[in-house]
């Protein structure tokens, strides 16, 4: 294992340990709850945070810190943990908004919580309870993100500003996605804007900026990181769109085709619509339609076009790392490797 890969692996281990300590400390603040309720938080939030995910966003925080000249990686750990907690909140809420049944190969949290409510024989709507409980867990994760960031030190103000911007952009992007779902076919410009704010900035650019802020990096380095991050963020969302339509549920941890059934605005649909004009693309009502649209997307060349676009965007992102003033060689190599990792397989 080379030095860069080893260091990225070590970042994950350090983030996991830091998160475990932080979450233990925060659970103590919930001592006013009954023990079964604390256990619910532990099972459906703490375990969710600690046992899943690729820690992709914390890796970008770390390498943004290193790219900006930071020499004490432990200083970036609080920011890395804060981003991962925001991500956990986003996933929990995303599953509610998407009416998803599963996540990471298990029942989605709101579905599992509804089942608990139902088995306990409680009064009231079980589904509503599950969604309400998950909303509260997500709010708790967002609160814990701030608690994590408090350990940042003298760069706290700059880091908090970026974390706030990250959250605002992610929420706004999610709203754009929600508002355009199931409506008339969105154009390519709308789809790219949704991808940029729903996923691109939140996954790549702002985590890099967060690490950069903790290191006290220069404006020129921040601009270079953005030049790398924006095309990579778009490529990341394209890969997510492809996984959502063609991915193997055993690998992605969630059912394929749901984006099509819900009428999500994606590049795949825009490109297939442009190439075929097929009315089927705007009237997907069941799993037979999903299978037919999959074939249509592949046969008309839209899938291949998306794959080619990912390759071009990744190449553009990596090329930006060589622009003046440049960044340390180790950070450049790591970011090039992360570009490949972020756009291969099933994103999360």
JSON list of C-alpha atoms in Angstrom, two decimals, residues 28-145:
[
{"chain": "A", "resi": 28, "resn": "UNK", "atom": "CA", "xyz": [-24.76, 11.41, 27.81]},
{"chain": "A", "resi": 29, "resn": "UNK", "atom": "CA", "xyz": [-26.66, 14.64, 27.11]},
{"chain": "A", "resi": 30, "resn": "UNK", "atom": "CA", "xyz": [-29.75, 12.52, 26.42]},
{"chain": "A", "resi": 31, "resn": "UNK", "atom": "CA", "xyz": [-29.75, 11.02, 29.93]},
{"chain": "A", "resi": 32, "resn": "UNK", "atom": "CA", "xyz": [-33.08, 12.74, 30.61]},
{"chain": "A", "resi": 33, "resn": "UNK", "atom": "CA", "xyz": [-34.72, 10.28, 28.18]},
{"chain": "A", "resi": 34, "resn": "UNK", "atom": "CA", "xyz": [-35.85, 6.83, 29.24]},
{"chain": "A", "resi": 35, "resn": "UNK", "atom": "CA", "xyz": [-33.30, 4.12, 28.50]},
{"chain": "A", "resi": 36, "resn": "UNK", "atom": "CA", "xyz": [-35.36, 2.52, 25.67]},
{"chain": "A", "resi": 37, "resn": "UNK", "atom": "CA", "xyz": [-35.46, 5.90, 23.94]},
{"chain": "A", "resi": 38, "resn": "UNK", "atom": "CA", "xyz": [-31.69, 6.36, 24.29]},
{"chain": "A", "resi": 39, "resn": "UNK", "atom": "CA", "xyz": [-31.28, 2.87, 22.83]},
{"chain": "A", "resi": 40, "resn": "UNK", "atom": "CA", "xyz": [-33.42, 3.92, 19.88]},
{"chain": "A", "resi": 41, "resn": "UNK", "atom": "CA", "xyz": [-31.07, 6.84, 19.23]},
{"chain": "A", "resi": 42, "resn": "UNK", "atom": "CA", "xyz": [-28.09, 4.54, 19.58]},
{"chain": "A", "resi": 43, "resn": "UNK", "atom": "CA", "xyz": [-29.52, 1.97, 17.15]},
{"chain": "A", "resi": 44, "resn": "UNK", "atom": "CA", "xyz": [-30.92, 4.25, 14.48]},
{"chain": "A", "resi": 45, "resn": "UNK", "atom": "CA", "xyz": [-28.45, 7.15, 14.52]},
{"chain": "A", "resi": 46, "resn": "UNK", "atom": "CA", "xyz": [-25.20, 6.23, 16.29]},
{"chain": "A", "resi": 47, "resn": "UNK", "atom": "CA", "xyz": [-24.97, 2.80, 14.65]},
{"chain": "A", "resi": 48, "resn": "UNK", "atom": "CA", "xyz": [-25.98, 4.29, 11.30]},
{"chain": "A", "resi": 49, "resn": "UNK", "atom": "CA", "xyz": [-23.16, 6.83, 11.52]},
{"chain": "A", "resi": 50, "resn": "UNK", "atom": "CA", "xyz": [-20.49, 4.42, 12.74]},
{"chain": "A", "resi": 51, "resn": "UNK", "atom": "CA", "xyz": [-21.19, 1.33, 10.64]},
{"chain": "A", "resi": 52, "resn": "UNK", "atom": "CA", "xyz": [-21.81, 2.69, 7.17]},
{"chain": "A", "resi": 53, "resn": "UNK", "atom": "CA", "xyz": [-20.54, 4.95, 4.42]},
{"chain": "A", "resi": 54, "resn": "UNK", "atom": "CA", "xyz": [-17.27, 5.34, 2.58]},
{"chain": "A", "resi": 55, "resn": "UNK", "atom": "CA", "xyz": [-16.12, 8.42, 4.55]},
{"chain": "A", "resi": 56, "resn": "UNK", "atom": "CA", "xyz": [-15.62, 10.12, 1.20]},
{"chain": "A", "resi": 57, "resn": "UNK", "atom": "CA", "xyz": [-16.43, 13.61, 2.44]},
{"chain": "A", "resi": 58, "resn": "UNK", "atom": "CA", "xyz": [-14.08, 13.39, 5.45]},
{"chain": "A", "resi": 59, "resn": "UNK", "atom": "CA", "xyz": [-11.34, 12.32, 3.02]},
{"chain": "A", "resi": 60, "resn": "UNK", "atom": "CA", "xyz": [-11.93, 15.48, 1.00]},
{"chain": "A", "resi": 61, "resn": "UNK", "atom": "CA", "xyz": [-11.77, 17.55, 4.21]},
{"chain": "A", "resi": 62, "resn": "UNK", "atom": "CA", "xyz": [-8.42, 15.96, 5.06]},
{"chain": "A", "resi": 63, "resn": "UNK", "atom": "CA", "xyz": [-6.89, 16.45, 1.62]},
{"chain": "A", "resi": 64, "resn": "UNK", "atom": "CA", "xyz": [-8.25, 19.98, 1.36]},
{"chain": "A", "resi": 65, "resn": "UNK", "atom": "CA", "xyz": [-6.38, 20.64, 4.60]},
{"chain": "A", "resi": 66, "resn": "UNK", "atom": "CA", "xyz": [-3.20, 19.05, 3.27]},
{"chain": "A", "resi": 67, "resn": "UNK", "atom": "CA", "xyz": [-3.51, 20.82, -0.11]},
{"chain": "A", "resi": 68, "resn": "UNK", "atom": "CA", "xyz": [-3.66, 24.14, 1.74]},
{"chain": "A", "resi": 69, "resn": "UNK", "atom": "CA", "xyz": [-0.43, 23.39, 3.58]},
{"chain": "A", "resi": 70, "resn": "UNK", "atom": "CA", "xyz": [-1.83, 21.95, 6.80]},
{"chain": "A", "resi": 71, "resn": "UNK", "atom": "CA", "xyz": [0.72, 19.86, 8.66]},
{"chain": "A", "resi": 72, "resn": "UNK", "atom": "CA", "xyz": [-1.27, 18.56, 11.67]},
{"chain": "A", "resi": 73, "resn": "UNK", "atom": "CA", "xyz": [-3.97, 16.26, 10.21]},
{"chain": "A", "resi": 74, "resn": "UNK", "atom": "CA", "xyz": [-5.58, 15.82, 13.62]},
{"chain": "A", "resi": 75, "resn": "UNK", "atom": "CA", "xyz": [-6.60, 19.49, 13.44]},
{"chain": "A", "resi": 76, "resn": "UNK", "atom": "CA", "xyz": [-8.94, 18.67, 10.53]},
{"chain": "A", "resi": 77, "resn": "UNK", "atom": "CA", "xyz": [-10.63, 15.73, 12.30]},
{"chain": "A", "resi": 78, "resn": "UNK", "atom": "CA", "xyz": [-13.42, 17.79, 13.96]},
{"chain": "A", "resi": 79, "resn": "UNK", "atom": "CA", "xyz": [-14.42, 19.27, 10.59]},
{"chain": "A", "resi": 80, "resn": "UNK", "atom": "CA", "xyz": [-14.25, 15.84, 8.94]},
{"chain": "A", "resi": 81, "resn": "UNK", "atom": "CA", "xyz": [-16.57, 14.41, 11.59]},
{"chain": "A", "resi": 82, "resn": "UNK", "atom": "CA", "xyz": [-18.96, 17.35, 11.28]},
{"chain": "A", "resi": 83, "resn": "UNK", "atom": "CA", "xyz": [-19.33, 16.73, 7.55]},
{"chain": "A", "resi": 84, "resn": "UNK", "atom": "CA", "xyz": [-20.02, 13.03, 8.11]},
{"chain": "A", "resi": 85, "resn": "UNK", "atom": "CA", "xyz": [-22.76, 13.86, 10.62]},
{"chain": "A", "resi": 86, "resn": "UNK", "atom": "CA", "xyz": [-24.37, 16.27, 8.16]},
{"chain": "A", "resi": 87, "resn": "UNK", "atom": "CA", "xyz": [-24.21, 13.49, 5.58]},
{"chain": "A", "resi": 88, "resn": "UNK", "atom": "CA", "xyz": [-25.95, 11.06, 7.95]},
{"chain": "A", "resi": 89, "resn": "UNK", "atom": "CA", "xyz": [-28.75, 13.56, 8.48]},
{"chain": "A", "resi": 90, "resn": "UNK", "atom": "CA", "xyz": [-29.08, 14.07, 4.73]},
{"chain": "A", "resi": 91, "resn": "UNK", "atom": "CA", "xyz": [-29.35, 10.32, 4.06]},
{"chain": "A", "resi": 92, "resn": "UNK", "atom": "CA", "xyz": [-32.00, 9.80, 6.73]},
{"chain": "A", "resi": 93, "resn": "UNK", "atom": "CA", "xyz": [-34.13, 12.63, 5.35]},
{"chain": "A", "resi": 94, "resn": "UNK", "atom": "CA", "xyz": [-33.48, 11.68, 1.73]},
{"chain": "A", "resi": 95, "resn": "UNK", "atom": "CA", "xyz": [-34.96, 8.23, 2.36]},
{"chain": "A", "resi": 96, "resn": "UNK", "atom": "CA", "xyz": [-38.10, 9.80, 3.80]},
{"chain": "A", "resi": 97, "resn": "UNK", "atom": "CA", "xyz": [-38.50, 12.22, 0.88]},
{"chain": "A", "resi": 98, "resn": "UNK", "atom": "CA", "xyz": [-37.82, 9.47, -1.67]},
{"chain": "A", "resi": 99, "resn": "UNK", "atom": "CA", "xyz": [-40.12, 7.01, 0.14]},
{"chain": "A", "resi": 100, "resn": "UNK", "atom": "CA", "xyz": [-37.21, 4.57, 0.05]},
{"chain": "A", "resi": 101, "resn": "UNK", "atom": "CA", "xyz": [-37.71, 1.17, 1.61]},
{"chain": "A", "resi": 102, "resn": "UNK", "atom": "CA", "xyz": [-34.06, 0.31, 2.16]},
{"chain": "A", "resi": 103, "resn": "UNK", "atom": "CA", "xyz": [-30.61, 1.75, 2.78]},
{"chain": "A", "resi": 104, "resn": "UNK", "atom": "CA", "xyz": [-27.30, -0.15, 2.93]},
{"chain": "A", "resi": 105, "resn": "UNK", "atom": "CA", "xyz": [-29.12, -3.43, 2.43]},
{"chain": "A", "resi": 106, "resn": "UNK", "atom": "CA", "xyz": [-31.39, -2.92, 5.45]},
{"chain": "A", "resi": 107, "resn": "UNK", "atom": "CA", "xyz": [-34.83, -1.38, 5.97]},
{"chain": "A", "resi": 108, "resn": "UNK", "atom": "CA", "xyz": [-34.59, 2.41, 5.84]},
{"chain": "A", "resi": 109, "resn": "UNK", "atom": "CA", "xyz": [-34.69, 3.95, 9.32]},
{"chain": "A", "resi": 110, "resn": "UNK", "atom": "CA", "xyz": [-38.17, 5.42, 8.97]},
{"chain": "A", "resi": 111, "resn": "UNK", "atom": "CA", "xyz": [-39.49, 2.03, 7.78]},
{"chain": "A", "resi": 112, "resn": "UNK", "atom": "CA", "xyz": [-37.85, 0.17, 10.68]},
{"chain": "A", "resi": 113, "resn": "UNK", "atom": "CA", "xyz": [-39.14, 2.71, 13.20]},
{"chain": "A", "resi": 114, "resn": "UNK", "atom": "CA", "xyz": [-42.65, 2.42, 11.79]},
{"chain": "A", "resi": 115, "resn": "UNK", "atom": "CA", "xyz": [-42.37, -1.33, 12.29]},
{"chain": "A", "resi": 116, "resn": "UNK", "atom": "CA", "xyz": [-41.38, -0.86, 15.92]},
{"chain": "A", "resi": 117, "resn": "UNK", "atom": "CA", "xyz": [-44.37, 1.41, 16.47]},
{"chain": "A", "resi": 118, "resn": "UNK", "atom": "CA", "xyz": [-46.67, -1.11, 14.83]},
{"chain": "A", "resi": 119, "resn": "UNK", "atom": "CA", "xyz": [-45.36, -4.10, 16.78]},
{"chain": "A", "resi": 120, "resn": "UNK", "atom": "CA", "xyz": [-45.67, -2.20, 20.05]},
{"chain": "A", "resi": 121, "resn": "UNK", "atom": "CA", "xyz": [-49.39, -1.78, 19.37]},
{"chain": "A", "resi": 122, "resn": "UNK", "atom": "CA", "xyz": [-49.24, 1.98, 19.83]},
{"chain": "A", "resi": 123, "resn": "UNK", "atom": "CA", "xyz": [-52.02, 4.28, 18.76]},
{"chain": "A", "resi": 124, "resn": "UNK", "atom": "CA", "xyz": [-51.57, 6.58, 15.80]},
{"chain": "A", "resi": 125, "resn": "UNK", "atom": "CA", "xyz": [-50.21, 6.14, 12.30]},
{"chain": "A", "resi": 126, "resn": "UNK", "atom": "CA", "xyz": [-47.04, 4.02, 12.31]},
{"chain": "A", "resi": 127, "resn": "UNK", "atom": "CA", "xyz": [-45.70, 5.49, 9.08]},
{"chain": "A", "resi": 128, "resn": "UNK", "atom": "CA", "xyz": [-46.10, 9.01, 10.37]},
{"chain": "A", "resi": 129, "resn": "UNK", "atom": "CA", "xyz": [-44.31, 8.05, 13.59]},
{"chain": "A", "resi": 130, "resn": "UNK", "atom": "CA", "xyz": [-41.38, 6.59, 11.63]},
{"chain": "A", "resi": 131, "resn": "UNK", "atom": "CA", "xyz": [-40.97, 9.67, 9.48]},
{"chain": "A", "resi": 132, "resn": "UNK", "atom": "CA", "xyz": [-41.33, 12.04, 12.45]},
{"chain": "A", "resi": 133, "resn": "UNK", "atom": "CA", "xyz": [-38.80, 10.10, 14.53]},
{"chain": "A", "resi": 134, "resn": "UNK", "atom": "CA", "xyz": [-36.29, 10.08, 11.67]},
{"chain": "A", "resi": 135, "resn": "UNK", "atom": "CA", "xyz": [-36.72, 13.82, 11.20]},
{"chain": "A", "resi": 136, "resn": "UNK", "atom": "CA", "xyz": [-35.79, 14.29, 14.86]},
{"chain": "A", "resi": 137, "resn": "UNK", "atom": "CA", "xyz": [-32.79, 11.97, 14.50]},
{"chain": "A", "resi": 138, "resn": "UNK", "atom": "CA", "xyz": [-31.60, 13.99, 11.52]},
{"chain": "A", "resi": 139, "resn": "UNK", "atom": "CA", "xyz": [-31.95, 17.22, 13.50]},
{"chain": "A", "resi": 140, "resn": "UNK", "atom": "CA", "xyz": [-29.94, 15.60, 16.27]},
{"chain": "A", "resi": 141, "resn": "UNK", "atom": "CA", "xyz": [-27.20, 14.65, 13.79]},
{"chain": "A", "resi": 142, "resn": "UNK", "atom": "CA", "xyz": [-27.08, 18.25, 12.56]},
{"chain": "A", "resi": 143, "resn": "UNK", "atom": "CA", "xyz": [-26.76, 19.46, 16.15]},
{"chain": "A", "resi": 144, "resn": "UNK", "atom": "CA", "xyz": [-23.95, 17.00, 16.79]},
{"chain": "A", "resi": 145, "resn": "UNK", "atom": "CA", "xyz": [-22.20, 18.28, 13.66]}
]
